[in-house]
Amino acid sequence: MVQYLGSQALAVAQPVLSKNNNLVEVVITPIGTFYAVVFEALDGEHLSFEEMNEEQLFVWGEMLGTIHENLKNVPNDLAIKRPSWKDDLEKVKEWLPPNEIAAMKELEMISEWANQLPITKENFGIIHYDFELDNVRFNEITISALDFDDCAYYWYVADIVYALRDAGKFRVTTPAIKTFMKGYKSSTFLDEELLEEANGFERLHHLVSFARLLRSVDKDYSKEEPGYQMDLSKNLVSLINNYRLSFEQNHK
């Protein structure tokens, strides 16, 4: 997929051939099978949301729109098997323990909501899923993208909402979001009616993230663990508690 995008003159990190002339190396070990791939380095720097200017916000949105426009036209023989929002919700159902009552109610509500959303060639397809600022690099006002590991079949609006998480609660009236959207619409079609469902996409993302985090911290960390791992665990538990609280508030 990234090779296809690169062939369309998009600045996307490309895989590098190994010494064995493979794009992916597979190594089978006693503790599991490992897959290794190396990508070209991208010029530029990562920016924080607070330090971005209007022109950079515009090209950030423009780049996401260009990626979507190209993915809408990807040849059938290059289409890849990727998970969809339905697969993600099935995983949530599998990973949620029975005692997470509020999260289970959220899953039921989000599933019902998502199943009634319209799906067309113009509003649904493969998305990057994690087009946040840590996955793009700026060289003044030019931009390049990396880390397509989580790409999945969703509504394109979801990619917009997920990219702008650093902006806080998604509101189309927020100046920075308006500028991003202007850039996006300069590159591809935007389903304005679906954009009104932004809150649902935020909740969908929170639910999937919550289930993934629960699965990531399903062990007890002892004092024998490295300090950085203890700190990471505390941060993840804090995120889990914040998500759990939001679900409880949604279903009072």
PDB file of N, CA and C in Angstrom, residues 145-219:
ATOM      1  N   ALA A 145       4.597  11.442   5.393  1.00  0.00           N
ATOM      2  CA  ALA A 145       3.847  10.597   6.319  1.00  0.00           C
ATOM      3  C   ALA A 145       4.496   9.232   6.499  1.00  0.00           C
ATOM      4  N   LEU A 146       4.270   8.639   7.652  1.00  0.00           N
ATOM      5  CA  LEU A 146       4.803   7.319   7.963  1.00  0.00           C
ATOM      6  C   LEU A 146       3.813   6.535   8.820  1.00  0.00           C
ATOM      7  N   ASP A 147       4.173   5.310   9.141  1.00  0.00           N
ATOM      8  CA  ASP A 147       3.454   4.455  10.080  1.00  0.00           C
ATOM      9  C   ASP A 147       2.009   4.175   9.657  1.00  0.00           C
ATOM     10  N   PHE A 148       1.874   3.345   8.638  1.00  0.00           N
ATOM     11  CA  PHE A 148       0.556   2.917   8.170  1.00  0.00           C
ATOM     12  C   PHE A 148       0.165   1.565   8.784  1.00  0.00           C
ATOM     13  N   ASP A 149       0.823   1.197   9.884  1.00  0.00           N
ATOM     14  CA  ASP A 149       0.611  -0.123  10.473  1.00  0.00           C
ATOM     15  C   ASP A 149      -0.850  -0.398  10.826  1.00  0.00           C
ATOM     16  N   ASP A 150      -1.574   0.636  11.265  1.00  0.00           N
ATOM     17  CA  ASP A 150      -2.941   0.434  11.751  1.00  0.00           C
ATOM     18  C   ASP A 150      -4.006   0.707  10.688  1.00  0.00           C
ATOM     19  N   CYS A 151      -3.603   0.873   9.435  1.00  0.00           N
ATOM     20  CA  CYS A 151      -4.593   1.216   8.406  1.00  0.00           C
ATOM     21  C   CYS A 151      -5.711   0.174   8.383  1.00  0.00           C
ATOM     22  N   ALA A 152      -6.936   0.657   8.191  1.00  0.00           N
ATOM     23  CA  ALA A 152      -8.109  -0.210   8.311  1.00  0.00           C
ATOM     24  C   ALA A 152      -9.253   0.362   7.484  1.00  0.00           C
ATOM     25  N   TYR A 153     -10.297  -0.441   7.295  1.00  0.00           N
ATOM     26  CA  TYR A 153     -11.483   0.007   6.565  1.00  0.00           C
ATOM     27  C   TYR A 153     -12.452   0.708   7.517  1.00  0.00           C
ATOM     28  N   TYR A 154     -12.557   2.020   7.323  1.00  0.00           N
ATOM     29  CA  TYR A 154     -13.422   2.871   8.143  1.00  0.00           C
ATOM     30  C   TYR A 154     -13.998   3.959   7.242  1.00  0.00           C
ATOM     31  N   TRP A 155     -14.768   4.813   7.847  1.00  0.00           N
ATOM     32  CA  TRP A 155     -15.214   6.020   7.170  1.00  0.00           C
ATOM     33  C   TRP A 155     -14.064   7.023   7.179  1.00  0.00           C
ATOM     34  N   TYR A 156     -13.907   7.747   6.069  1.00  0.00           N
ATOM     35  CA  TYR A 156     -12.800   8.708   5.979  1.00  0.00           C
ATOM     36  C   TYR A 156     -12.895   9.784   7.060  1.00  0.00           C
ATOM     37  N   VAL A 157     -14.119  10.133   7.443  1.00  0.00           N
ATOM     38  CA  VAL A 157     -14.284  11.131   8.504  1.00  0.00           C
ATOM     39  C   VAL A 157     -13.624  10.668   9.796  1.00  0.00           C
ATOM     40  N   ALA A 158     -13.648   9.367  10.057  1.00  0.00           N
ATOM     41  CA  ALA A 158     -13.008   8.847  11.263  1.00  0.00           C
ATOM     42  C   ALA A 158     -11.523   9.204  11.275  1.00  0.00           C
ATOM     43  N   ASP A 159     -10.873   9.117  10.116  1.00  0.00           N
ATOM     44  CA  ASP A 159      -9.444   9.436  10.026  1.00  0.00           C
ATOM     45  C   ASP A 159      -9.184  10.902  10.376  1.00  0.00           C
ATOM     46  N   ILE A 160     -10.108  11.759   9.970  1.00  0.00           N
ATOM     47  CA  ILE A 160      -9.994  13.187  10.286  1.00  0.00           C
ATOM     48  C   ILE A 160     -10.109  13.403  11.788  1.00  0.00           C
ATOM     49  N   VAL A 161     -11.125  12.811  12.373  1.00  0.00           N
ATOM     50  CA  VAL A 161     -11.363  12.964  13.810  1.00  0.00           C
ATOM     51  C   VAL A 161     -10.194  12.405  14.617  1.00  0.00           C
ATOM     52  N   TYR A 162      -9.690  11.241  14.214  1.00  0.00           N
ATOM     53  CA  TYR A 162      -8.592  10.617  14.949  1.00  0.00           C
ATOM     54  C   TYR A 162      -7.296  11.409  14.804  1.00  0.00           C
ATOM     55  N   ALA A 163      -7.082  11.996  13.642  1.00  0.00           N
ATOM     56  CA  ALA A 163      -5.863  12.785  13.421  1.00  0.00           C
ATOM     57  C   ALA A 163      -5.826  14.003  14.325  1.00  0.00           C
ATOM     58  N   LEU A 164      -6.993  14.564  14.616  1.00  0.00           N
ATOM     59  CA  LEU A 164      -7.067  15.831  15.343  1.00  0.00           C
ATOM     60  C   LEU A 164      -7.318  15.662  16.833  1.00  0.00           C
ATOM     61  N   ARG A 165      -6.931  14.537  17.392  1.00  0.00           N
ATOM     62  CA  ARG A 165      -7.183  14.300  18.821  1.00  0.00           C
ATOM     63  C   ARG A 165      -6.486  15.314  19.717  1.00  0.00           C
ATOM     64  N   ASP A 166      -5.329  15.827  19.274  1.00  0.00           N
ATOM     65  CA  ASP A 166      -4.614  16.814  20.082  1.00  0.00           C
ATOM     66  C   ASP A 166      -5.354  18.144  20.176  1.00  0.00           C
ATOM     67  N   ALA A 167      -6.346  18.334  19.327  1.00  0.00           N
ATOM     68  CA  ALA A 167      -7.123  19.581  19.343  1.00  0.00           C
ATOM     69  C   ALA A 167      -8.198  19.562  20.426  1.00  0.00           C
ATOM     70  N   GLY A 168      -8.322  18.431  21.129  1.00  0.00           N
ATOM     71  CA  GLY A 168      -9.364  18.301  22.140  1.00  0.00           C
ATOM     72  C   GLY A 168     -10.665  17.841  21.522  1.00  0.00           C
ATOM     73  N   LYS A 169     -11.773  18.130  22.182  1.00  0.00           N
ATOM     74  CA  LYS A 169     -13.083  17.739  21.674  1.00  0.00           C
ATOM     75  C   LYS A 169     -13.253  18.262  20.262  1.00  0.00           C
ATOM     76  N   PHE A 170     -13.667  17.367  19.327  1.00  0.00           N
ATOM     77  CA  PHE A 170     -13.771  17.751  17.929  1.00  0.00           C
ATOM     78  C   PHE A 170     -14.955  18.686  17.711  1.00  0.00           C
ATOM     79  N   ARG A 171     -14.643  19.894  17.270  1.00  0.00           N
ATOM     80  CA  ARG A 171     -15.676  20.880  16.932  1.00  0.00           C
ATOM     81  C   ARG A 171     -15.269  21.552  15.628  1.00  0.00           C
ATOM     82  N   VAL A 172     -16.176  21.553  14.658  1.00  0.00           N
ATOM     83  CA  VAL A 172     -15.845  22.122  13.349  1.00  0.00           C
ATOM     84  C   VAL A 172     -15.630  23.626  13.421  1.00  0.00           C
ATOM     85  N   THR A 173     -16.066  24.247  14.517  1.00  0.00           N
ATOM     86  CA  THR A 173     -15.891  25.694  14.661  1.00  0.00           C
ATOM     87  C   THR A 173     -14.531  26.076  15.244  1.00  0.00           C
ATOM     88  N   THR A 174     -13.779  25.091  15.726  1.00  0.00           N
ATOM     89  CA  THR A 174     -12.447  25.378  16.257  1.00  0.00           C
ATOM     90  C   THR A 174     -11.559  25.884  15.118  1.00  0.00           C
ATOM     91  N   PRO A 175     -10.913  27.039  15.270  1.00  0.00           N
ATOM     92  CA  PRO A 175     -10.126  27.619  14.161  1.00  0.00           C
ATOM     93  C   PRO A 175      -9.107  26.653  13.551  1.00  0.00           C
ATOM     94  N   ALA A 176      -8.352  25.943  14.387  1.00  0.00           N
ATOM     95  CA  ALA A 176      -7.334  25.030  13.852  1.00  0.00           C
ATOM     96  C   ALA A 176      -7.982  23.910  13.057  1.00  0.00           C
ATOM     97  N   ILE A 177      -9.096  23.390  13.539  1.00  0.00           N
ATOM     98  CA  ILE A 177      -9.791  22.314  12.831  1.00  0.00           C
ATOM     99  C   ILE A 177     -10.370  22.833  11.517  1.00  0.00           C
ATOM    100  N   LYS A 178     -10.889  24.050  11.517  1.00  0.00           N
ATOM    101  CA  LYS A 178     -11.413  24.648  10.296  1.00  0.00           C
ATOM    102  C   LYS A 178     -10.320  24.755   9.236  1.00  0.00           C
ATOM    103  N   THR A 179      -9.126  25.141   9.648  1.00  0.00           N
ATOM    104  CA  THR A 179      -8.016  25.271   8.704  1.00  0.00           C
ATOM    105  C   THR A 179      -7.608  23.903   8.165  1.00  0.00           C
ATOM    106  N   PHE A 180      -7.523  22.915   9.050  1.00  0.00           N
ATOM    107  CA  PHE A 180      -7.214  21.542   8.641  1.00  0.00           C
ATOM    108  C   PHE A 180      -8.245  21.061   7.627  1.00  0.00           C
ATOM    109  N   MET A 181      -9.524  21.305   7.916  1.00  0.00           N
ATOM    110  CA  MET A 181     -10.596  20.845   7.035  1.00  0.00           C
ATOM    111  C   MET A 181     -10.544  21.544   5.668  1.00  0.00           C
ATOM    112  N   LYS A 182     -10.145  22.799   5.676  1.00  0.00           N
ATOM    113  CA  LYS A 182     -10.012  23.531   4.413  1.00  0.00           C
ATOM    114  C   LYS A 182      -8.944  22.866   3.535  1.00  0.00           C
ATOM    115  N   GLY A 183      -7.840  22.467   4.159  1.00  0.00           N
ATOM    116  CA  GLY A 183      -6.800  21.768   3.419  1.00  0.00           C
ATOM    117  C   GLY A 183      -7.283  20.426   2.912  1.00  0.00           C
ATOM    118  N   TYR A 184      -8.009  19.712   3.757  1.00  0.00           N
ATOM    119  CA  TYR A 184      -8.529  18.398   3.373  1.00  0.00           C
ATOM    120  C   TYR A 184      -9.450  18.516   2.165  1.00  0.00           C
ATOM    121  N   LYS A 185     -10.366  19.457   2.220  1.00  0.00           N
ATOM    122  CA  LYS A 185     -11.349  19.608   1.141  1.00  0.00           C
ATOM    123  C   LYS A 185     -10.727  20.112  -0.152  1.00  0.00           C
ATOM    124  N   SER A 186      -9.501  20.648  -0.074  1.00  0.00           N
ATOM    125  CA  SER A 186      -8.825  21.072  -1.305  1.00  0.00           C
ATOM    126  C   SER A 186      -8.302  19.871  -2.087  1.00  0.00           C
ATOM    127  N   SER A 187      -8.275  18.684  -1.432  1.00  0.00           N
ATOM    128  CA  SER A 187      -7.704  17.492  -2.065  1.00  0.00           C
ATOM    129  C   SER A 187      -8.723  16.422  -2.411  1.00  0.00           C
ATOM    130  N   THR A 188      -9.841  16.395  -1.688  1.00  0.00           N
ATOM    131  CA  THR A 188     -10.798  15.311  -1.905  1.00  0.00           C
ATOM    132  C   THR A 188     -12.177  15.705  -1.401  1.00  0.00           C
ATOM    133  N   PHE A 189     -13.158  14.873  -1.687  1.00  0.00           N
ATOM    134  CA  PHE A 189     -14.532  15.095  -1.249  1.00  0.00           C
ATOM    135  C   PHE A 189     -14.659  14.868   0.252  1.00  0.00           C
ATOM    136  N   LEU A 190     -15.482  15.678   0.903  1.00  0.00           N
ATOM    137  CA  LEU A 190     -15.778  15.501   2.318  1.00  0.00           C
ATOM    138  C   LEU A 190     -17.279  15.338   2.489  1.00  0.00           C
ATOM    139  N   ASP A 191     -17.680  14.274   3.154  1.00  0.00           N
ATOM    140  CA  ASP A 191     -19.088  14.040   3.463  1.00  0.00           C
ATOM    141  C   ASP A 191     -19.450  14.898   4.674  1.00  0.00           C
ATOM    142  N   GLU A 192     -20.015  16.073   4.422  1.00  0.00           N
ATOM    143  CA  GLU A 192     -20.313  17.029   5.488  1.00  0.00           C
ATOM    144  C   GLU A 192     -21.342  16.473   6.477  1.00  0.00           C
ATOM    145  N   GLU A 193     -22.314  15.714   5.975  1.00  0.00           N
ATOM    146  CA  GLU A 193     -23.320  15.139   6.870  1.00  0.00           C
ATOM    147  C   GLU A 193     -22.694  14.122   7.817  1.00  0.00           C
ATOM    148  N   LEU A 194     -21.762  13.325   7.304  1.00  0.00           N
ATOM    149  CA  LEU A 194     -21.098  12.336   8.144  1.00  0.00           C
ATOM    150  C   LEU A 194     -20.200  13.014   9.173  1.00  0.00           C
ATOM    151  N   LEU A 195     -19.694  14.183   8.834  1.00  0.00           N
ATOM    152  CA  LEU A 195     -18.855  14.923   9.776  1.00  0.00           C
ATOM    153  C   LEU A 195     -19.632  15.279  11.044  1.00  0.00           C
ATOM    154  N   GLU A 196     -20.947  15.392  10.923  1.00  0.00           N
ATOM    155  CA  GLU A 196     -21.784  15.681  12.083  1.00  0.00           C
ATOM    156  C   GLU A 196     -21.803  14.516  13.074  1.00  0.00           C
ATOM    157  N   GLU A 197     -21.301  13.360  12.649  1.00  0.00           N
ATOM    158  CA  GLU A 197     -21.234  12.186  13.522  1.00  0.00           C
ATOM    159  C   GLU A 197     -19.885  12.086  14.233  1.00  0.00           C
ATOM    160  N   ALA A 198     -19.137  13.180  14.277  1.00  0.00           N
ATOM    161  CA  ALA A 198     -17.789  13.167  14.854  1.00  0.00           C
ATOM    162  C   ALA A 198     -17.776  12.619  16.274  1.00  0.00           C
ATOM    163  N   ASN A 199     -18.773  12.962  17.074  1.00  0.00           N
ATOM    164  CA  ASN A 199     -18.815  12.485  18.456  1.00  0.00           C
ATOM    165  C   ASN A 199     -18.880  10.962  18.510  1.00  0.00           C
ATOM    166  N   GLY A 200     -19.621  10.362  17.588  1.00  0.00           N
ATOM    167  CA  GLY A 200     -19.694   8.909  17.537  1.00  0.00           C
ATOM    168  C   GLY A 200     -18.356   8.279  17.199  1.00  0.00           C
ATOM    169  N   PHE A 201     -17.630   8.902  16.277  1.00  0.00           N
ATOM    170  CA  PHE A 201     -16.314   8.370  15.914  1.00  0.00           C
ATOM    171  C   PHE A 201     -15.330   8.520  17.073  1.00  0.00           C
ATOM    172  N   GLU A 202     -15.440   9.618  17.818  1.00  0.00           N
ATOM    173  CA  GLU A 202     -14.600   9.775  19.006  1.00  0.00           C
ATOM    174  C   GLU A 202     -14.889   8.668  20.009  1.00  0.00           C
ATOM    175  N   ARG A 203     -16.162   8.382  20.227  1.00  0.00           N
ATOM    176  CA  ARG A 203     -16.531   7.343  21.185  1.00  0.00           C
ATOM    177  C   ARG A 203     -16.105   5.960  20.712  1.00  0.00           C
ATOM    178  N   LEU A 204     -16.203   5.724  19.414  1.00  0.00           N
ATOM    179  CA  LEU A 204     -15.734   4.455  18.850  1.00  0.00           C
ATOM    180  C   LEU A 204     -14.241   4.282  19.107  1.00  0.00           C
ATOM    181  N   HIS A 205     -13.488   5.333  18.881  1.00  0.00           N
ATOM    182  CA  HIS A 205     -12.036   5.276  19.091  1.00  0.00           C
ATOM    183  C   HIS A 205     -11.712   5.045  20.567  1.00  0.00           C
ATOM    184  N   HIS A 206     -12.429   5.729  21.454  1.00  0.00           N
ATOM    185  CA  HIS A 206     -12.197   5.548  22.890  1.00  0.00           C
ATOM    186  C   HIS A 206     -12.464   4.103  23.304  1.00  0.00           C
ATOM    187  N   LEU A 207     -13.515   3.530  22.772  1.00  0.00           N
ATOM    188  CA  LEU A 207     -13.880   2.161  23.136  1.00  0.00           C
ATOM    189  C   LEU A 207     -12.828   1.158  22.669  1.00  0.00           C
ATOM    190  N   VAL A 208     -12.398   1.291  21.423  1.00  0.00           N
ATOM    191  CA  VAL A 208     -11.374   0.390  20.890  1.00  0.00           C
ATOM    192  C   VAL A 208     -10.064   0.566  21.659  1.00  0.00           C
ATOM    193  N   SER A 209      -9.692   1.814  21.940  1.00  0.00           N
ATOM    194  CA  SER A 209      -8.458   2.084  22.688  1.00  0.00           C
ATOM    195  C   SER A 209      -8.538   1.495  24.089  1.00  0.00           C
ATOM    196  N   PHE A 210      -9.686   1.637  24.726  1.00  0.00           N
ATOM    197  CA  PHE A 210      -9.899   1.101  26.070  1.00  0.00           C
ATOM    198  C   PHE A 210      -9.667  -0.411  26.088  1.00  0.00           C
ATOM    199  N   ALA A 211     -10.277  -1.125  25.147  1.00  0.00           N
ATOM    200  CA  ALA A 211     -10.132  -2.581  25.105  1.00  0.00           C
ATOM    201  C   ALA A 211      -8.685  -2.988  24.834  1.00  0.00           C
ATOM    202  N   ARG A 212      -8.009  -2.270  23.948  1.00  0.00           N
ATOM    203  CA  ARG A 212      -6.609  -2.584  23.651  1.00  0.00           C
ATOM    204  C   ARG A 212      -5.730  -2.353  24.873  1.00  0.00           C
ATOM    205  N   LEU A 213      -6.011  -1.274  25.600  1.00  0.00           N
ATOM    206  CA  LEU A 213      -5.216  -0.981  26.791  1.00  0.00           C
ATOM    207  C   LEU A 213      -5.448  -2.016  27.880  1.00  0.00           C
ATOM    208  N   LEU A 214      -6.701  -2.428  28.068  1.00  0.00           N
ATOM    209  CA  LEU A 214      -6.987  -3.476  29.052  1.00  0.00           C
ATOM    210  C   LEU A 214      -6.169  -4.729  28.749  1.00  0.00           C
ATOM    211  N   ARG A 215      -6.104  -5.058  27.480  1.00  0.00           N
ATOM    212  CA  ARG A 215      -5.358  -6.254  27.067  1.00  0.00           C
ATOM    213  C   ARG A 215      -3.856  -6.065  27.274  1.00  0.00           C
ATOM    214  N   SER A 216      -3.392  -4.824  27.184  1.00  0.00           N
ATOM    215  CA  SER A 216      -1.954  -4.544  27.304  1.00  0.00           C
ATOM    216  C   SER A 216      -1.464  -4.587  28.746  1.00  0.00           C
ATOM    217  N   VAL A 217      -2.349  -4.339  29.691  1.00  0.00           N
ATOM    218  CA  VAL A 217      -1.935  -4.267  31.098  1.00  0.00           C
ATOM    219  C   VAL A 217      -2.568  -5.388  31.910  1.00  0.00           C
ATOM    220  N   ASP A 218      -2.758  -6.536  31.263  1.00  0.00           N
ATOM    221  CA  ASP A 218      -3.423  -7.644  31.946  1.00  0.00           C
ATOM    222  C   ASP A 218      -2.462  -8.493  32.763  1.00  0.00           C
ATOM    223  N   LYS A 219      -1.418  -7.870  33.287  1.00  0.00           N
ATOM    224  CA  LYS A 219      -0.494  -8.571  34.179  1.00  0.00           C
ATOM    225  C   LYS A 219      -0.127  -7.640  35.320  1.00  0.00           C
TER     226      LYS A 219
END
